[in-house]
Short mmCIF file of C-alpha atoms and ligand atoms in Angstrom, two decimals:
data_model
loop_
_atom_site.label_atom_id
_atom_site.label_comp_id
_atom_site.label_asym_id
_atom_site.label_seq_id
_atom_site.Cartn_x
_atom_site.Cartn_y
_atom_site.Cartn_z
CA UNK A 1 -10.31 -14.95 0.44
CA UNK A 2 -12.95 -12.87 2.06
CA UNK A 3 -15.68 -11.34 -0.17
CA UNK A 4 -14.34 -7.63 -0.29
CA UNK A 5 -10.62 -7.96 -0.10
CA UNK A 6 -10.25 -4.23 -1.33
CA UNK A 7 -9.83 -3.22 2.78
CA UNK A 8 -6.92 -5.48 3.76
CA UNK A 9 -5.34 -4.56 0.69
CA UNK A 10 -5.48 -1.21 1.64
CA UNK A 11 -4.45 -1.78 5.09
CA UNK A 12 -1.07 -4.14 3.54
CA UNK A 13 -0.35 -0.85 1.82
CA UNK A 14 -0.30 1.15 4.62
CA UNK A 15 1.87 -1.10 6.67
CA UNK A 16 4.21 -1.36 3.93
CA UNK A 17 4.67 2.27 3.77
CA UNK A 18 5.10 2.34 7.60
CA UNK A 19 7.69 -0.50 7.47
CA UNK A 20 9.33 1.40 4.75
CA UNK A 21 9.15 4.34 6.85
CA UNK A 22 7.11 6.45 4.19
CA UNK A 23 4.09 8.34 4.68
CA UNK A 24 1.30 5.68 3.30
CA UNK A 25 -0.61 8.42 1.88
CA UNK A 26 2.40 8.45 -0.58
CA UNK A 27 1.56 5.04 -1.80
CA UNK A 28 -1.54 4.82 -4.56
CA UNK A 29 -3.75 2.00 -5.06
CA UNK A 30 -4.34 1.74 -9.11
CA UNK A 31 -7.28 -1.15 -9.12
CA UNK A 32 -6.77 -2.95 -11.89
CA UNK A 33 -10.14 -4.24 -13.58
CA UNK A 34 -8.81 -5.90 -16.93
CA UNK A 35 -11.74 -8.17 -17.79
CA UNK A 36 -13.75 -7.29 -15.34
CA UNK A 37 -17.24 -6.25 -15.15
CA UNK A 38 -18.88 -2.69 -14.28
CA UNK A 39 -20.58 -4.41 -11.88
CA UNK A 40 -18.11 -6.24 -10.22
CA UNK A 41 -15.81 -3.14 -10.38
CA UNK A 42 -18.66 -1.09 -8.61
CA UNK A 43 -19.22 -4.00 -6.22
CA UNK A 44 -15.09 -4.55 -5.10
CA UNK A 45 -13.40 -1.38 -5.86
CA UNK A 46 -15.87 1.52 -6.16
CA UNK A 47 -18.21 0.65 -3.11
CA UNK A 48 -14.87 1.85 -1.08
CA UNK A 49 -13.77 5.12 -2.57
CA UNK A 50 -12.78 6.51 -5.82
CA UNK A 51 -10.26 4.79 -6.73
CA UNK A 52 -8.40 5.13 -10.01
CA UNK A 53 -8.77 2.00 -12.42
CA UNK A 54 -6.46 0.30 -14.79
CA UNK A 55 -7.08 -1.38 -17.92
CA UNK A 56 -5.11 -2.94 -20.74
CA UNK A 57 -6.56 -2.63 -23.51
CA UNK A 58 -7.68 0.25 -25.99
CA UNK A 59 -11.29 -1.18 -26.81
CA UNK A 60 -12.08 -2.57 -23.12
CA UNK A 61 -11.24 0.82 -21.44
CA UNK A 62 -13.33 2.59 -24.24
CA UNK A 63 -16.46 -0.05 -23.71
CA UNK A 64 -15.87 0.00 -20.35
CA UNK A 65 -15.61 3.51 -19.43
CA UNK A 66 -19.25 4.92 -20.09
CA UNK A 67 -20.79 2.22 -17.93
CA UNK A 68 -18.99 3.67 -14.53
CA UNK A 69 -19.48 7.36 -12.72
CA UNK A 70 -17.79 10.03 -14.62
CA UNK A 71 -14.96 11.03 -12.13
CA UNK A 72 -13.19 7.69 -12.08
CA UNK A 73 -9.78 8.30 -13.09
CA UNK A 74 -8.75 5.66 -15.29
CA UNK A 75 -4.94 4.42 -16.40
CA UNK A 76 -4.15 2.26 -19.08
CA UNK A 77 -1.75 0.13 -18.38
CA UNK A 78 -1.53 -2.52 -21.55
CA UNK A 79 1.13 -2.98 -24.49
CA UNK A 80 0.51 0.42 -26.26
CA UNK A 81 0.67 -0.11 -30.27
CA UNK A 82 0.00 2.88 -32.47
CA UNK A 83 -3.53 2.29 -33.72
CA UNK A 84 -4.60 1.84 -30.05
CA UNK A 85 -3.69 5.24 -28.74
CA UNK A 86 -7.20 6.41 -30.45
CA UNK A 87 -9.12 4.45 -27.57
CA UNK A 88 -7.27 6.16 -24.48
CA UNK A 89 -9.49 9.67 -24.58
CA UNK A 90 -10.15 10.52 -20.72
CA UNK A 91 -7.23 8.94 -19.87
CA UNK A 92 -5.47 10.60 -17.17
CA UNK A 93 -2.06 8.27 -16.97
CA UNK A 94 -0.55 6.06 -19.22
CA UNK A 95 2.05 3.59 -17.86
CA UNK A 96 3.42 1.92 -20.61
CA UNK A 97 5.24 4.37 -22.93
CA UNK A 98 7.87 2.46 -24.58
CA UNK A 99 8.40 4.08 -28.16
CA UNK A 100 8.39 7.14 -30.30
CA UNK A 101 6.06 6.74 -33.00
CA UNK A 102 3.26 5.61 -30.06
CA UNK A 103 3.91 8.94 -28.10
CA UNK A 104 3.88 11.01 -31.74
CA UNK A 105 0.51 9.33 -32.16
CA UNK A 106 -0.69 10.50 -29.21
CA UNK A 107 0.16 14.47 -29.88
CA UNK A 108 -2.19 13.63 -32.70
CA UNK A 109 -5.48 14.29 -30.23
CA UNK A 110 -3.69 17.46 -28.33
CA UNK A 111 -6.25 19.40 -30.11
CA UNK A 112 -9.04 16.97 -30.22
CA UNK A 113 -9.54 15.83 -26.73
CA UNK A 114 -9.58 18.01 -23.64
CA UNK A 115 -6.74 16.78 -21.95
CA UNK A 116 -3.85 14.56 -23.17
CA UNK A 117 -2.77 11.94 -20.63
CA UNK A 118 0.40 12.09 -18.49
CA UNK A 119 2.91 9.30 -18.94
CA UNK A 120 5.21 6.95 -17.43
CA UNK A 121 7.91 5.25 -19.72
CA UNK A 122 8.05 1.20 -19.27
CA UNK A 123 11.51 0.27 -18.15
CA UNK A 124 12.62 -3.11 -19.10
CA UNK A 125 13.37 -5.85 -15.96
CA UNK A 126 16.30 -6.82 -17.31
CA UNK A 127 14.87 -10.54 -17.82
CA UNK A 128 13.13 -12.28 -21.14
CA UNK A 129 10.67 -9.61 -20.71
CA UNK A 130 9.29 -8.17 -24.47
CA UNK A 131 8.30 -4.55 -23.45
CA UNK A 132 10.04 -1.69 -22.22
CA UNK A 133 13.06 0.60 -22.67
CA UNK A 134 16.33 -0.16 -21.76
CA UNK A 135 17.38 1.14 -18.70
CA UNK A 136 20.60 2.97 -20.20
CA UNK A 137 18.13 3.99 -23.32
CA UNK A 138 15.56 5.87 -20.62
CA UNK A 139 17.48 9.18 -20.08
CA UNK A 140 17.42 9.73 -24.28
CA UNK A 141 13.62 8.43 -24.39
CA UNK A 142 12.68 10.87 -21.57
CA UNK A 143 14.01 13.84 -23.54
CA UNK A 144 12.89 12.70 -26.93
CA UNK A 145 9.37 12.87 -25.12
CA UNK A 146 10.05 15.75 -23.18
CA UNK A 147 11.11 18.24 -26.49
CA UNK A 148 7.71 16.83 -27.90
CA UNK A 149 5.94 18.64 -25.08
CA UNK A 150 4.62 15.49 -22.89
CA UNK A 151 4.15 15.36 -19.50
CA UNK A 152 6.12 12.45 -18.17
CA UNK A 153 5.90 11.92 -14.48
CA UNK A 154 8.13 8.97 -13.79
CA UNK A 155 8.57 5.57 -14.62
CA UNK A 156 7.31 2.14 -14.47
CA UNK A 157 8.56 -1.22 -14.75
CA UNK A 158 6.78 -5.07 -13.88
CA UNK A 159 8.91 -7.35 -12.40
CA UNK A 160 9.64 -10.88 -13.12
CA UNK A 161 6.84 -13.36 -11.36
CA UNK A 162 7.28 -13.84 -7.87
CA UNK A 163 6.96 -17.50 -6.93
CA UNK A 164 5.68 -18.55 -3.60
CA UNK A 165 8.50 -19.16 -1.63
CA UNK A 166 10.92 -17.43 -3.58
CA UNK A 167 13.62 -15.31 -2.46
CA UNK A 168 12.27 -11.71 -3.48
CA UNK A 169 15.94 -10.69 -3.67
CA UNK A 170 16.14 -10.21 -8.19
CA UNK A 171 12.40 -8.78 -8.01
CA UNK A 172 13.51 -6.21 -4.94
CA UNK A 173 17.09 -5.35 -7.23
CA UNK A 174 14.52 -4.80 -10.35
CA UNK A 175 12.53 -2.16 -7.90
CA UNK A 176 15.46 -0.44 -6.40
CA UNK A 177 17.34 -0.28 -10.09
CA UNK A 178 14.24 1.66 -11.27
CA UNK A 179 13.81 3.72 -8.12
CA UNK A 180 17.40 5.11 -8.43
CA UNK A 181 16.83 5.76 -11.75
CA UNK A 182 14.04 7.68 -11.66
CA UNK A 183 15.39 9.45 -8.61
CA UNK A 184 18.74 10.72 -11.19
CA UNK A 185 16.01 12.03 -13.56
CA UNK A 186 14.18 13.95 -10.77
CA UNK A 187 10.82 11.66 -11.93
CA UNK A 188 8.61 11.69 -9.15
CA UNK A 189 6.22 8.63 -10.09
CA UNK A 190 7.47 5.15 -9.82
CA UNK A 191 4.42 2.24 -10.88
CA UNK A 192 5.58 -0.88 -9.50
CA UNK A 193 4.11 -3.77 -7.68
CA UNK A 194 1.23 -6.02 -8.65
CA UNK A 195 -0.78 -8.69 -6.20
CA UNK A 196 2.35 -10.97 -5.28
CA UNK A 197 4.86 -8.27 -4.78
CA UNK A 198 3.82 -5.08 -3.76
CA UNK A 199 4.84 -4.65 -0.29
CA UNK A 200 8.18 -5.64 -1.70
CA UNK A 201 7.64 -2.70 -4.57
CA UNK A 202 6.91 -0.01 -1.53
CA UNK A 203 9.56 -0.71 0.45
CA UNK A 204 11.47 -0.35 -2.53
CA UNK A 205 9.74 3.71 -3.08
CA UNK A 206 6.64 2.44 -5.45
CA UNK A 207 4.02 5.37 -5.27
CA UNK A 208 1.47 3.54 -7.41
CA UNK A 209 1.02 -0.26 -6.88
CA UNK A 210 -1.24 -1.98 -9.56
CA UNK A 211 -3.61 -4.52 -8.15
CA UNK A 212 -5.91 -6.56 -10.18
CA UNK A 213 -5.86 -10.27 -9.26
CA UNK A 214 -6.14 -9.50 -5.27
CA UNK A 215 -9.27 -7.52 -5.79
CA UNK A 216 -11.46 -9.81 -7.54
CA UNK A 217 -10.01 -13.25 -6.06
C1 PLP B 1 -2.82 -7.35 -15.00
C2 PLP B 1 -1.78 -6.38 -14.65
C3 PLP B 1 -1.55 -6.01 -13.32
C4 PLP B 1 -2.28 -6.64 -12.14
O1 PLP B 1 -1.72 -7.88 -11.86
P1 PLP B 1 -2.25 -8.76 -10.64
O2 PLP B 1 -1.16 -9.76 -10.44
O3 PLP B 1 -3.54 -9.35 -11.07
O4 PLP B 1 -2.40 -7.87 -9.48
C5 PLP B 1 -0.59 -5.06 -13.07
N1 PLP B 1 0.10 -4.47 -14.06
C6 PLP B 1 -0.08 -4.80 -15.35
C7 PLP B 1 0.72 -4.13 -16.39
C8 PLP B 1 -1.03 -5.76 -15.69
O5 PLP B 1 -1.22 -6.09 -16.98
#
């Protein structure tokens, strides 16, 4: 891998989209820096653009977050439990809404913090996979959160591992199931695709693909 992979990755993205036949300015790079440094962030991801970062959990995005410029948008993108949500202030997207009592939590700092975040709801793959909502359970989730006032702006789901090799066939039908779904619920976000299966997530309609391990290899 070269030293600053950040560039192809961008340029993968771009041919996606244009394989896909979607404008690549529709597809959005979320770095993800889980258990990564400042520096190393500032070194692989910053040092080419302001790029919106991901991280997983509560205490690492709060620790993490006051050591990098103050525009970066950041995402979380972890398991969400209840006494977590008090870590996420400044964050402008959270992926992985997956229960009630989490997103109730969250109204909690409407008044407190300047902004609350936007949301995606975590769809589940359909495999042995702990976290997310049923797929037939999302339409009653999304109004639940809806009637408590959140923004939700689509939906997001993680596929089952790619192996080398593999026939991407189950990981594309996990893309496309979501896609159409958030398509009948007029959602306009769709987070899906990580380092081994992204291009697969675009051509699929992904508009933010979350990239950790290709950055920092
Ligand atoms: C770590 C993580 C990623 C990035 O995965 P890579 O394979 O390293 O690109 C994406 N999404 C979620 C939810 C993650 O936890």
């Amino acid at each position: 891998m070269s030293l600053h992979p950040l560039p192809q990755i961008l340029e993968r993205i771009q041919k996606a989209a244009q394989q896909a036949g979607r404008d690549p300015s529709s597809v959005n790079l979320l770095a993800v820096t889980k258990g990564h440094s400042a520096l190393e962030i500032e070194q692989r991801v910053l040092a080419f653009g302001d790029f919106a970062l991901g991280e997983a959990k509560g205490q690492e995005l709060r620790d993490k977050k006051p050591l990098l410029p103050a525009q970066t948008q950041w995402h979380f993108i972890g398991p969400l439990q209840r006494n977590k949500v008090k870590y996420l202030e400044g964050v402008s997207l959270i992926h992985t809404l997956e229960n009630l009592e989490v997103a109730q939590e969250l109204l909690r700092f409407r008044e407190k913090w300047a902004t609350l975040p936007q949301v995606l709801i975590q769809v589940h793959n359909g495999e042995t996979q702990k976290h997310g909502v049923e797929l037939a359970q999302v339409p009653e989730f999304l109004q639940q959160l809806q009637d408590l006032g959140l923004e939700v702006r689509g939906l997001m789901v993680m596929a089952p591992r790619l192996e080398e090799g593999q026939n991407p066939e189950p990981i594309r039908h996990v893309f496309r199931q979501t896609a159409s779904l958030a398509a009948k619920l007029d959602l306009l976000e769709l987070s899906m695709g990580m380092s081994d299966d992204f291009e697969w997530a675009i051509l699929e309609g992904a508009t933010i693909v979350r990239i950790g391990g290709a950055i920092f290899s």
